[in-house]
Amino acid sequence: MLNEDTPLTPVNKAGKLSSDASEKGDLSMPAKVDMGKIVSLCKRRGLIFPSSEIYGGLASCWDYGPMGVELKRNVRDAWWKSIVHERDDVVGLDTSIMMHPGVWTASGHIDSFTDPLVECKSCHLRWRDNEIEGESCPKCGGELTEPRMFNLMFKTFMGPVEEEASTIYLRPETAQGIFVNFDSVITTSRKKLPLGIAQIGKSFRNEITPGNFIFRTREFEQLELEYFVKPGTDEEWLDYWVKERFDWYVKLGIRKENLRLRQHGKDELAHYARDCYDVEYLFPMGWSELEGIANRGDFDLIQHAKCSGRELSYYDAEAGEKYVPYVIEPSAGVDRSVLAFLIDAYDEEEVEGEKRTLLHLHRDLAPIKVAVLPLSRNEKLTPLAKEVFNKLCRNFVTDYDDSQSIGRRYRRQDEIGTPFCVTIDFESLEDKQVTIRERDSLAQIRVPVEELGKILAAKLKGEAFDASTLWATRQK
Ligand code: ATP
């Protein structure tokens, strides 16, 4: 069963959300931060830039800058650690973006979305022409796009000849790479079911209405797990993964009140799904999907077995039975998670009459863990400051900054969420001690240089560190 205090949004009798909150934004809960502020902070501090900007940009394409690339990598690593490394029932995989076209016939991607469709600019639901009576979206009344023959997959050609026979697609999800490798992974890993196969990688969808910064883009990165289970145990495992995935965001610092779960109504389920929950986040434009956790049943393995002619089943040696496993799929987006982490971490406060903008990013996600800041660019301070930097950068992502006033440098680090700044002043030259300043509390402690690495390591692991113990040890 799902945890009782996990917020679950009810669906109405028709199986749809009882309000339009999910797609349109729940007006009763205005978001705390405006997207414009996030976009501008991202540009100002080297997190995310508009792609091809010197050519005027390319719609809905974004580039991750020096800070963004670290943040994104940290999101991937946190997911991989919790899904693959900290478990013995999940293995990893990295499959190619271009796959045999037969894969997409089997998965249903070629057949779906090939009719003339219109899409609601507001709630993004797509409708066939014949489903619509008036001019506006039947669900929310929003404005509709022009109808077009729509297949969300990007088409290209493999090899030198541009002809129908060489048409291939950029994958619209990473999941299919996992299904077609199911047999190889099962036979080579010698693991028993339940077994998960995880993959992180780029996916491409020719979305009609991309937007909201990195929320919906045409090229994006997914974090997907296909967890293969014995039929009959699938509902239990779905509950398990819904809870696990919800808790992952909370553990990494997203406030619980900004997250909720929404079960899909029967008429809303994708063609492959038996049941599905969305983890939704309160983005500035309203509650929207952050991750989907679906029970895909045996749809994919059966389809691929049928279309490829290869048997895809599992033999349970202990029970002496063979079956086609069911699959539970938690499927999240790296970029959408990055956006949620940024929005939830964003804060503005007043400190001694001055506005301070900061990101309360979880220490595991912060692009820079420690900034080494000599009080000034004085030649006497530089050698010790460089020595400290050279030691720390071997263990933590460390920044060295000696330009402008110390106050401005603190603000810059606050804006990218650096949890700790280490300041070297003239006294440090005498007593070989430096000051650690904490981002959130602004507390400062003075510690011996030789203990600095140990103290920061403990702090970055989230261990409480009592500086008085250090002095007690030293006095002995
Ligand atoms: P949406 O309803 O928002 O279009 P979806 O239900 O089609 O999403 P899934 O197919 O379940 O999405 O994909 C899993 C996850 O991949 C989503 O929860 C989201 O985090 C991410 N994702 C999907 N499409 C995009 C996109 N166009 N841009 C960025 N991330 C995306």
Short mmCIF file of C-alpha atoms and ligand atoms in Angstrom, two decimals:
data_model
loop_
_atom_site.label_atom_id
_atom_site.label_comp_id
_atom_site.label_asym_id
_atom_site.label_seq_id
_atom_site.Cartn_x
_atom_site.Cartn_y
_atom_site.Cartn_z
CA MET A 1 0.00 0.00 0.00
CA LEU A 2 1.09 3.54 -0.60
CA ASN A 3 2.19 5.48 2.39
CA GLU A 4 -0.78 7.16 4.07
CA ASP A 5 0.81 10.56 4.11
CA THR A 6 1.70 10.46 0.41
CA PRO A 7 -0.52 13.10 -1.21
CA LEU A 8 -2.71 11.40 -3.80
CA THR A 9 -4.93 13.39 -6.12
CA PRO A 10 -8.31 11.73 -6.65
CA VAL A 11 -9.67 11.08 -10.11
CA ASN A 12 -13.39 11.57 -10.79
CA LYS A 13 -15.82 8.94 -12.00
CA ALA A 14 -14.81 9.37 -15.61
CA GLY A 15 -11.32 8.57 -14.48
CA LYS A 16 -10.05 12.07 -15.23
CA LEU A 17 -8.65 14.56 -12.79
CA SER A 18 -11.54 16.20 -11.01
CA SER A 19 -10.19 19.59 -12.04
CA ASP A 20 -7.79 20.71 -14.72
CA ALA A 21 -5.12 21.20 -12.12
CA SER A 22 -2.70 18.73 -13.62
CA GLU A 23 -2.28 20.25 -17.02
CA LYS A 24 -3.38 23.84 -16.54
CA GLY A 25 -2.06 24.66 -13.15
CA ASP A 26 -3.93 24.64 -9.88
CA LEU A 27 -4.73 28.28 -9.28
CA SER A 28 -5.48 27.71 -5.62
CA MET A 29 -1.77 27.08 -5.08
CA PRO A 30 0.18 29.81 -6.82
CA ALA A 31 3.78 28.91 -7.42
CA LYS A 32 6.36 30.74 -5.36
CA VAL A 33 8.82 31.52 -8.08
CA ASP A 34 8.35 32.86 -11.51
CA MET A 35 9.99 30.89 -14.35
CA GLY A 36 11.60 34.08 -15.69
CA LYS A 37 13.73 34.34 -12.56
CA ILE A 38 14.95 30.76 -12.96
CA VAL A 39 15.75 31.25 -16.65
CA SER A 40 17.66 34.43 -15.91
CA LEU A 41 19.60 32.93 -12.99
CA CYS A 42 20.50 29.95 -15.20
CA LYS A 43 21.87 32.22 -17.89
CA ARG A 44 23.64 34.59 -15.48
CA ARG A 45 25.42 31.86 -13.57
CA GLY A 46 26.34 29.50 -16.39
CA LEU A 47 23.75 26.82 -15.69
CA ILE A 48 21.69 26.77 -18.90
CA PHE A 49 21.98 28.85 -22.09
CA PRO A 50 19.69 29.09 -25.12
CA SER A 51 21.13 26.77 -27.78
CA SER A 52 22.87 28.28 -30.84
CA GLU A 53 22.32 31.70 -29.31
CA ILE A 54 24.76 33.54 -31.56
CA TYR A 55 22.51 32.50 -34.48
CA GLY A 56 19.40 33.70 -32.70
CA GLY A 57 18.76 30.43 -30.86
CA LEU A 58 16.78 27.33 -31.84
CA ALA A 59 13.28 26.92 -30.45
CA SER A 60 13.11 24.82 -27.28
CA CYS A 61 16.76 23.74 -27.45
CA TRP A 62 18.99 24.49 -24.47
CA ASP A 63 22.66 24.00 -23.64
CA TYR A 64 23.99 23.20 -20.19
CA GLY A 65 26.84 25.52 -19.19
CA PRO A 66 29.76 24.84 -16.83
CA MET A 67 27.54 24.80 -13.72
CA GLY A 68 24.59 23.14 -15.45
CA VAL A 69 26.65 20.23 -16.70
CA GLU A 70 27.73 19.48 -13.11
CA LEU A 71 24.16 19.76 -11.80
CA LYS A 72 22.81 17.50 -14.52
CA ARG A 73 25.56 14.96 -13.94
CA ASN A 74 24.76 14.98 -10.22
CA VAL A 75 21.07 14.29 -10.93
CA ARG A 76 22.02 11.35 -13.15
CA ASP A 77 24.50 10.04 -10.58
CA ALA A 78 22.01 10.32 -7.70
CA TRP A 79 19.45 8.33 -9.71
CA TRP A 80 21.99 5.69 -10.83
CA LYS A 81 23.28 5.30 -7.27
CA SER A 82 19.83 4.78 -5.78
CA ILE A 83 18.50 2.61 -8.64
CA VAL A 84 21.56 0.55 -9.65
CA HIS A 85 24.48 0.76 -7.20
CA GLU A 86 22.57 0.58 -3.94
CA ARG A 87 20.55 -2.47 -4.99
CA ASP A 88 21.40 -6.00 -6.08
CA ASP A 89 18.25 -6.49 -8.15
CA VAL A 90 18.95 -3.87 -10.84
CA VAL A 91 21.63 -3.76 -13.53
CA GLY A 92 22.50 -1.00 -15.97
CA LEU A 93 22.47 -0.77 -19.74
CA ASP A 94 23.42 1.77 -22.41
CA THR A 95 21.77 1.12 -25.77
CA SER A 96 22.00 2.96 -29.05
CA ILE A 97 19.73 5.85 -30.00
CA MET A 98 19.16 4.46 -33.49
CA MET A 99 17.46 1.09 -33.51
CA HIS A 100 16.03 -1.34 -36.05
CA PRO A 101 12.80 0.22 -37.41
CA GLY A 102 10.97 -3.01 -36.51
CA VAL A 103 11.33 -2.03 -32.86
CA TRP A 104 9.01 0.94 -33.37
CA THR A 105 6.45 -1.10 -35.27
CA ALA A 106 6.35 -3.60 -32.41
CA SER A 107 6.17 -0.94 -29.72
CA GLY A 108 3.25 0.81 -31.39
CA HIS A 109 5.12 4.05 -32.01
CA ILE A 110 4.80 3.89 -35.80
CA ASP A 111 1.04 3.41 -35.73
CA SER A 112 0.22 5.88 -33.00
CA PHE A 113 0.09 9.58 -33.74
CA THR A 114 -0.06 9.25 -37.48
CA ASP A 115 -3.56 10.69 -37.93
CA PRO A 116 -4.20 14.36 -38.41
CA LEU A 117 -4.16 15.72 -34.90
CA VAL A 118 -4.70 19.04 -33.24
CA GLU A 119 -3.08 19.77 -29.90
CA CYS A 120 -4.42 21.98 -27.14
CA LYS A 121 -1.88 24.77 -26.53
CA SER A 122 -2.89 24.88 -22.92
CA CYS A 123 -3.28 21.29 -21.62
CA HIS A 124 -1.34 19.58 -24.47
CA LEU A 125 -3.98 16.93 -25.03
CA ARG A 126 -4.07 15.87 -28.65
CA TRP A 127 -7.36 15.29 -30.44
CA ARG A 128 -8.39 13.80 -33.72
CA ASP A 129 -10.39 16.21 -35.86
CA ASN A 130 -13.52 14.10 -35.55
CA GLU A 131 -13.44 14.26 -31.75
CA ILE A 132 -13.89 18.02 -31.75
CA GLU A 133 -17.10 19.93 -32.28
CA GLY A 134 -16.20 23.57 -31.70
CA GLU A 135 -12.99 25.53 -32.11
CA SER A 136 -11.53 24.84 -28.71
CA CYS A 137 -10.19 22.00 -26.58
CA PRO A 138 -13.06 19.79 -25.32
CA LYS A 139 -11.26 19.29 -22.02
CA CYS A 140 -10.16 22.75 -20.96
CA GLY A 141 -11.44 25.14 -23.62
CA GLY A 142 -7.89 26.08 -24.64
CA GLU A 143 -6.81 27.22 -28.10
CA LEU A 144 -6.00 24.44 -30.59
CA THR A 145 -3.13 24.15 -33.06
CA GLU A 146 -3.74 23.61 -36.77
CA PRO A 147 -4.30 19.92 -37.66
CA ARG A 148 -1.31 18.02 -39.00
CA MET A 149 -0.25 14.50 -39.77
CA PHE A 150 1.55 13.81 -36.62
CA ASN A 151 4.11 11.26 -35.69
CA LEU A 152 6.19 12.33 -32.75
CA MET A 153 9.27 10.45 -33.90
CA PHE A 154 12.15 12.19 -35.68
CA LYS A 155 12.89 10.45 -38.95
CA THR A 156 16.28 10.24 -40.62
CA PHE A 157 18.13 8.04 -43.10
CA MET A 158 20.86 5.55 -42.40
CA GLY A 159 23.59 5.26 -45.03
CA PRO A 160 24.22 7.31 -48.15
CA VAL A 161 20.88 6.82 -49.91
CA GLU A 162 17.86 8.80 -48.81
CA GLU A 163 15.13 6.29 -49.59
CA GLU A 164 12.20 4.75 -47.78
CA ALA A 165 14.10 1.53 -47.14
CA SER A 166 16.82 3.30 -45.18
CA THR A 167 14.47 5.28 -42.94
CA ILE A 168 15.26 5.07 -39.25
CA TYR A 169 14.07 6.98 -36.21
CA LEU A 170 15.69 8.69 -33.26
CA ARG A 171 14.34 6.85 -30.24
CA PRO A 172 11.38 8.58 -28.53
CA GLU A 173 12.07 6.67 -25.27
CA THR A 174 14.97 4.65 -23.91
CA ALA A 175 12.69 1.83 -22.74
CA GLN A 176 12.65 -0.14 -26.00
CA GLY A 177 16.45 -0.54 -25.89
CA ILE A 178 15.92 -2.35 -22.61
CA PHE A 179 13.13 -4.66 -23.85
CA VAL A 180 15.07 -5.81 -26.92
CA ASN A 181 18.06 -6.65 -24.72
CA PHE A 182 16.00 -8.45 -22.06
CA ASP A 183 17.12 -11.91 -23.13
CA SER A 184 20.82 -10.99 -23.39
CA VAL A 185 20.79 -9.37 -19.95
CA ILE A 186 18.94 -12.26 -18.29
CA THR A 187 21.29 -14.88 -19.73
CA THR A 188 24.51 -12.99 -19.07
CA SER A 189 23.76 -11.49 -15.66
CA ARG A 190 22.58 -14.84 -14.22
CA LYS A 191 20.19 -12.92 -11.97
CA LYS A 192 16.78 -14.08 -10.89
CA LEU A 193 13.51 -12.19 -11.17
CA PRO A 194 12.45 -9.69 -9.97
CA LEU A 195 15.15 -7.93 -11.93
CA GLY A 196 15.40 -4.35 -13.08
CA ILE A 197 17.32 -2.97 -16.04
CA ALA A 198 18.11 0.73 -15.89
CA GLN A 199 19.18 3.15 -18.57
CA ILE A 200 19.93 6.86 -18.83
CA GLY A 201 19.98 8.49 -22.23
CA LYS A 202 18.73 10.97 -24.76
CA SER A 203 15.30 10.68 -26.32
CA PHE A 204 13.72 12.73 -29.07
CA ARG A 205 10.10 13.70 -29.64
CA ASN A 206 8.84 16.14 -32.20
CA GLU A 207 6.55 17.81 -29.67
CA ILE A 208 4.00 20.18 -31.22
CA THR A 209 4.09 22.55 -28.30
CA PRO A 210 7.41 22.47 -26.49
CA GLY A 211 8.01 25.14 -23.87
CA ASN A 212 8.30 26.19 -20.26
CA PHE A 213 12.08 26.32 -20.44
CA ILE A 214 13.55 22.79 -20.12
CA PHE A 215 10.21 21.28 -19.05
CA ARG A 216 9.19 20.17 -22.53
CA THR A 217 11.83 20.04 -25.25
CA ARG A 218 12.26 18.00 -28.41
CA GLU A 219 15.58 16.55 -27.32
CA PHE A 220 15.75 15.48 -23.69
CA GLU A 221 17.27 12.92 -21.41
CA GLN A 222 15.44 10.13 -19.65
CA LEU A 223 16.05 8.05 -16.54
CA GLU A 224 14.23 4.77 -17.13
CA LEU A 225 13.95 1.57 -15.18
CA GLU A 226 12.16 -1.52 -16.47
CA TYR A 227 11.55 -3.77 -13.50
CA PHE A 228 10.60 -7.33 -14.57
CA VAL A 229 8.39 -9.25 -12.16
CA LYS A 230 6.30 -12.38 -11.97
CA PRO A 231 2.71 -11.74 -13.15
CA GLY A 232 0.46 -11.49 -10.13
CA THR A 233 3.06 -9.61 -8.10
CA ASP A 234 2.93 -6.57 -10.40
CA GLU A 235 0.42 -4.50 -8.41
CA GLU A 236 2.51 -4.81 -5.27
CA TRP A 237 5.65 -3.80 -7.16
CA LEU A 238 3.88 -0.84 -8.73
CA ASP A 239 3.00 0.45 -5.25
CA TYR A 240 6.57 -0.17 -4.13
CA TRP A 241 8.12 1.81 -7.00
CA VAL A 242 5.63 4.66 -6.73
CA LYS A 243 6.66 5.13 -3.12
CA GLU A 244 10.38 4.70 -3.83
CA ARG A 245 10.35 7.26 -6.58
CA PHE A 246 8.27 9.79 -4.65
CA ASP A 247 10.66 9.48 -1.71
CA TRP A 248 13.71 9.97 -3.96
CA TYR A 249 12.69 13.53 -4.77
CA VAL A 250 11.98 14.24 -1.10
CA LYS A 251 15.35 12.83 -0.04
CA LEU A 252 17.04 15.13 -2.51
CA GLY A 253 15.41 18.15 -0.99
CA ILE A 254 12.12 18.73 -2.80
CA ARG A 255 9.48 19.88 -0.33
CA LYS A 256 6.75 17.31 0.12
CA GLU A 257 4.02 19.91 -0.22
CA ASN A 258 5.22 20.63 -3.76
CA LEU A 259 4.85 16.99 -4.82
CA ARG A 260 1.81 14.83 -5.30
CA LEU A 261 0.74 11.59 -6.94
CA ARG A 262 -1.95 11.27 -9.54
CA GLN A 263 -3.34 7.97 -10.73
CA HIS A 264 -4.29 7.84 -14.41
CA GLY A 265 -7.94 7.31 -15.21
CA LYS A 266 -8.76 4.20 -17.27
CA ASP A 267 -9.47 6.26 -20.41
CA GLU A 268 -6.20 8.12 -20.04
CA LEU A 269 -3.87 5.12 -19.90
CA ALA A 270 -1.36 4.64 -22.72
CA HIS A 271 -2.05 1.66 -25.02
CA TYR A 272 0.54 -0.48 -23.21
CA ALA A 273 -0.36 0.41 -19.62
CA ARG A 274 -2.50 -1.51 -17.14
CA ASP A 275 -2.14 1.19 -14.48
CA CYS A 276 -0.06 4.34 -14.07
CA TYR A 277 0.77 7.02 -11.53
CA ASP A 278 2.36 10.37 -12.19
CA VAL A 279 4.58 12.06 -9.65
CA GLU A 280 3.61 15.70 -10.14
CA TYR A 281 5.49 18.79 -9.08
CA LEU A 282 4.10 22.26 -8.52
CA PHE A 283 5.96 24.01 -11.35
CA PRO A 284 5.43 27.77 -11.86
CA MET A 285 2.85 26.94 -14.56
CA GLY A 286 1.01 24.59 -12.18
CA TRP A 287 1.00 20.92 -11.19
CA SER A 288 2.66 18.95 -13.99
CA GLU A 289 4.19 15.52 -14.54
CA LEU A 290 7.68 14.99 -13.25
CA GLU A 291 7.77 11.22 -13.62
CA GLY A 292 5.41 8.45 -14.71
CA ILE A 293 5.36 5.03 -13.07
CA ALA A 294 3.48 2.55 -15.20
CA ASN A 295 2.53 -1.11 -15.05
CA ARG A 296 3.23 -2.11 -18.67
CA GLY A 297 2.18 -5.74 -18.09
CA ASP A 298 3.67 -8.11 -20.67
CA PHE A 299 2.81 -5.85 -23.62
CA ASP A 300 6.36 -5.08 -24.75
CA LEU A 301 7.93 -8.52 -24.41
CA ILE A 302 4.96 -10.17 -26.15
CA GLN A 303 5.08 -7.62 -28.98
CA HIS A 304 8.81 -7.99 -29.51
CA ALA A 305 8.60 -11.78 -29.38
CA LYS A 306 5.82 -11.70 -31.98
CA CYS A 307 7.55 -9.24 -34.31
CA SER A 308 11.12 -10.58 -34.02
CA GLY A 309 10.31 -14.26 -33.88
CA ARG A 310 12.55 -14.66 -30.80
CA GLU A 311 11.13 -16.09 -27.64
CA LEU A 312 11.22 -13.59 -24.76
CA SER A 313 10.31 -15.32 -21.56
CA TYR A 314 11.80 -16.27 -18.22
CA TYR A 315 12.38 -19.74 -16.82
CA ASP A 316 12.05 -19.89 -13.06
CA ALA A 317 14.26 -22.88 -12.22
CA GLU A 318 13.15 -23.13 -8.59
CA ALA A 319 9.44 -23.21 -9.39
CA GLY A 320 10.06 -25.11 -12.65
CA GLU A 321 7.82 -22.73 -14.61
CA LYS A 322 8.21 -20.48 -17.60
CA TYR A 323 6.41 -17.17 -18.01
CA VAL A 324 6.52 -13.79 -19.73
CA PRO A 325 7.31 -11.26 -17.00
CA TYR A 326 5.29 -8.15 -16.32
CA VAL A 327 7.11 -4.83 -16.24
CA ILE A 328 6.91 -1.90 -13.85
CA GLU A 329 8.40 1.21 -15.40
CA PRO A 330 9.43 4.29 -13.43
CA SER A 331 10.29 6.80 -16.16
CA ALA A 332 11.66 10.22 -15.30
CA GLY A 333 13.34 13.08 -17.15
CA VAL A 334 16.78 14.43 -16.27
CA ASP A 335 15.96 17.92 -17.54
CA ARG A 336 12.55 18.06 -15.89
CA SER A 337 14.10 16.91 -12.60
CA VAL A 338 16.84 19.54 -12.93
CA LEU A 339 14.11 22.15 -13.37
CA ALA A 340 12.15 20.95 -10.34
CA PHE A 341 15.30 20.87 -8.17
CA LEU A 342 16.21 24.41 -9.27
CA ILE A 343 12.73 25.81 -8.66
CA ASP A 344 12.39 24.17 -5.26
CA ALA A 345 15.85 25.35 -4.18
CA TYR A 346 15.38 28.94 -5.32
CA ASP A 347 15.15 31.49 -2.52
CA GLU A 348 15.50 35.19 -1.97
CA GLU A 349 16.11 36.63 1.46
CA GLU A 350 17.32 39.77 3.10
CA VAL A 351 20.60 39.68 5.00
CA GLU A 352 21.72 42.83 6.77
CA GLY A 353 19.57 44.98 4.52
CA GLU A 354 20.80 43.34 1.31
CA LYS A 355 18.94 40.94 -0.96
CA ARG A 356 20.51 37.53 -1.20
CA THR A 357 19.48 35.05 -3.91
CA LEU A 358 20.41 31.48 -3.21
CA LEU A 359 19.81 27.92 -4.23
CA HIS A 360 19.27 25.58 -1.28
CA LEU A 361 20.38 22.65 -3.45
CA HIS A 362 20.96 19.33 -1.73
CA ARG A 363 24.71 18.84 -1.21
CA ASP A 364 24.70 15.84 -3.59
CA LEU A 365 23.26 18.00 -6.37
CA ALA A 366 25.17 21.26 -5.90
CA PRO A 367 27.45 21.84 -8.94
CA ILE A 368 30.31 23.08 -6.75
CA LYS A 369 30.76 21.58 -3.28
CA VAL A 370 33.42 23.93 -1.93
CA ALA A 371 34.68 27.36 -2.97
CA VAL A 372 38.13 28.46 -1.87
CA LEU A 373 38.16 32.23 -1.41
CA PRO A 374 41.27 34.09 -0.31
CA LEU A 375 40.16 37.30 1.40
CA SER A 376 41.83 39.31 -1.33
CA ARG A 377 44.15 38.75 -4.27
CA ASN A 378 47.10 39.55 -2.07
CA GLU A 379 50.29 37.76 -3.05
CA LYS A 380 50.87 36.67 0.55
CA LEU A 381 47.52 34.86 0.67
CA THR A 382 47.74 33.16 -2.72
CA PRO A 383 50.19 30.32 -1.89
CA LEU A 384 48.17 29.04 1.08
CA ALA A 385 44.87 29.49 -0.80
CA LYS A 386 46.24 27.55 -3.79
CA GLU A 387 47.60 24.85 -1.49
CA VAL A 388 44.15 24.46 0.08
CA PHE A 389 42.50 24.36 -3.36
CA ASN A 390 44.94 21.78 -4.70
CA LYS A 391 44.24 19.49 -1.77
CA LEU A 392 40.46 19.84 -1.82
CA CYS A 393 39.94 19.53 -5.58
CA ARG A 394 41.15 15.93 -5.50
CA ASN A 395 38.16 14.94 -3.39
CA PHE A 396 35.43 17.50 -4.07
CA VAL A 397 34.35 19.63 -7.00
CA THR A 398 36.05 22.83 -5.86
CA ASP A 399 36.09 26.35 -7.23
CA TYR A 400 38.86 28.90 -6.72
CA ASP A 401 37.81 32.51 -6.87
CA ASP A 402 39.85 35.56 -5.91
CA SER A 403 38.21 38.24 -8.03
CA GLN A 404 36.14 41.11 -6.58
CA SER A 405 35.08 41.64 -2.97
CA ILE A 406 34.58 38.70 -0.67
CA GLY A 407 30.90 39.67 -0.25
CA ARG A 408 30.27 39.48 -3.99
CA ARG A 409 32.04 36.15 -4.20
CA TYR A 410 29.86 34.74 -1.42
CA ARG A 411 26.76 35.93 -3.32
CA ARG A 412 27.97 34.29 -6.53
CA GLN A 413 28.47 30.97 -4.74
CA ASP A 414 25.07 31.30 -3.02
CA GLU A 415 23.43 31.74 -6.40
CA ILE A 416 24.76 28.44 -7.69
CA GLY A 417 24.07 26.66 -4.41
CA THR A 418 27.65 26.00 -3.21
CA PRO A 419 27.17 24.53 0.29
CA PHE A 420 30.56 25.60 1.71
CA CYS A 421 32.97 28.47 1.20
CA VAL A 422 36.44 28.34 2.72
CA THR A 423 38.00 31.72 3.41
CA ILE A 424 41.72 32.27 3.86
CA ASP A 425 42.67 35.50 5.63
CA PHE A 426 45.86 37.04 6.99
CA GLU A 427 45.43 35.30 10.33
CA SER A 428 45.43 31.99 8.47
CA LEU A 429 49.06 32.60 7.59
CA GLU A 430 49.87 32.76 11.29
CA ASP A 431 47.63 30.14 12.87
CA LYS A 432 47.08 27.82 9.85
CA GLN A 433 43.33 28.01 10.34
CA VAL A 434 40.64 28.86 7.81
CA THR A 435 36.96 29.75 8.01
CA ILE A 436 34.19 27.51 6.70
CA ARG A 437 31.01 29.42 5.87
CA GLU A 438 27.77 27.49 5.46
CA ARG A 439 25.44 28.56 2.67
CA ASP A 440 22.07 28.18 4.40
CA SER A 441 22.74 29.17 8.01
CA LEU A 442 25.58 31.58 7.20
CA ALA A 443 27.29 30.07 10.25
CA GLN A 444 31.06 30.31 10.23
CA ILE A 445 33.51 28.02 11.98
CA ARG A 446 37.24 28.30 12.10
CA VAL A 447 39.15 25.07 11.62
CA PRO A 448 42.78 23.98 11.19
CA VAL A 449 43.84 23.60 7.56
CA GLU A 450 45.07 20.06 8.21
CA GLU A 451 41.58 18.98 9.36
CA LEU A 452 39.70 20.79 6.59
CA GLY A 453 39.36 17.85 4.18
CA LYS A 454 38.05 15.56 6.90
CA ILE A 455 35.54 18.10 8.16
CA LEU A 456 34.22 18.92 4.69
CA ALA A 457 33.96 15.23 3.81
CA ALA A 458 31.82 14.65 6.89
CA LYS A 459 29.66 17.67 6.19
CA LEU A 460 29.19 16.72 2.55
CA LYS A 461 28.07 13.27 3.61
CA GLY A 462 25.47 14.95 5.79
CA GLU A 463 27.11 13.84 9.01
CA ALA A 464 26.69 16.30 11.85
CA PHE A 465 30.04 17.74 12.68
CA ASP A 466 30.70 19.20 16.07
CA ALA A 467 33.73 21.45 15.89
CA SER A 468 34.19 21.24 19.66
CA THR A 469 35.14 17.54 19.32
CA LEU A 470 37.91 18.59 17.09
CA TRP A 471 39.31 20.97 19.66
CA ALA A 472 38.87 18.41 22.43
CA THR A 473 40.93 15.94 20.40
CA ARG A 474 43.57 18.49 19.71
CA GLN A 475 43.92 19.56 23.31
CA LYS A 476 44.67 16.07 24.53
P1 ATP B 1 4.08 14.59 -21.00
O1 ATP B 1 2.68 14.16 -20.68
O2 ATP B 1 4.59 15.71 -20.14
O3 ATP B 1 4.31 14.82 -22.47
P2 ATP B 1 4.73 11.85 -21.13
O4 ATP B 1 3.66 11.26 -20.27
O5 ATP B 1 4.60 11.79 -22.60
O6 ATP B 1 5.00 13.38 -20.67
P3 ATP B 1 6.59 9.79 -20.65
O7 ATP B 1 6.49 9.20 -21.98
O8 ATP B 1 5.95 9.09 -19.50
O9 ATP B 1 6.13 11.30 -20.68
O10 ATP B 1 8.13 10.07 -20.34
C1 ATP B 1 8.68 9.92 -19.05
C2 ATP B 1 9.34 11.18 -18.56
O11 ATP B 1 10.22 11.72 -19.54
C3 ATP B 1 8.37 12.32 -18.26
O12 ATP B 1 7.80 12.18 -16.99
C4 ATP B 1 9.29 13.52 -18.33
O13 ATP B 1 10.02 13.69 -17.12
C5 ATP B 1 10.25 13.13 -19.42
N1 ATP B 1 9.81 13.73 -20.69
C6 ATP B 1 8.90 13.23 -21.57
N2 ATP B 1 8.75 14.06 -22.62
C7 ATP B 1 9.59 15.10 -22.41
C8 ATP B 1 9.91 16.29 -23.15
N3 ATP B 1 9.35 16.54 -24.31
N4 ATP B 1 10.81 17.14 -22.62
C9 ATP B 1 11.41 16.89 -21.42
N5 ATP B 1 11.16 15.79 -20.70
C10 ATP B 1 10.27 14.90 -21.17
#
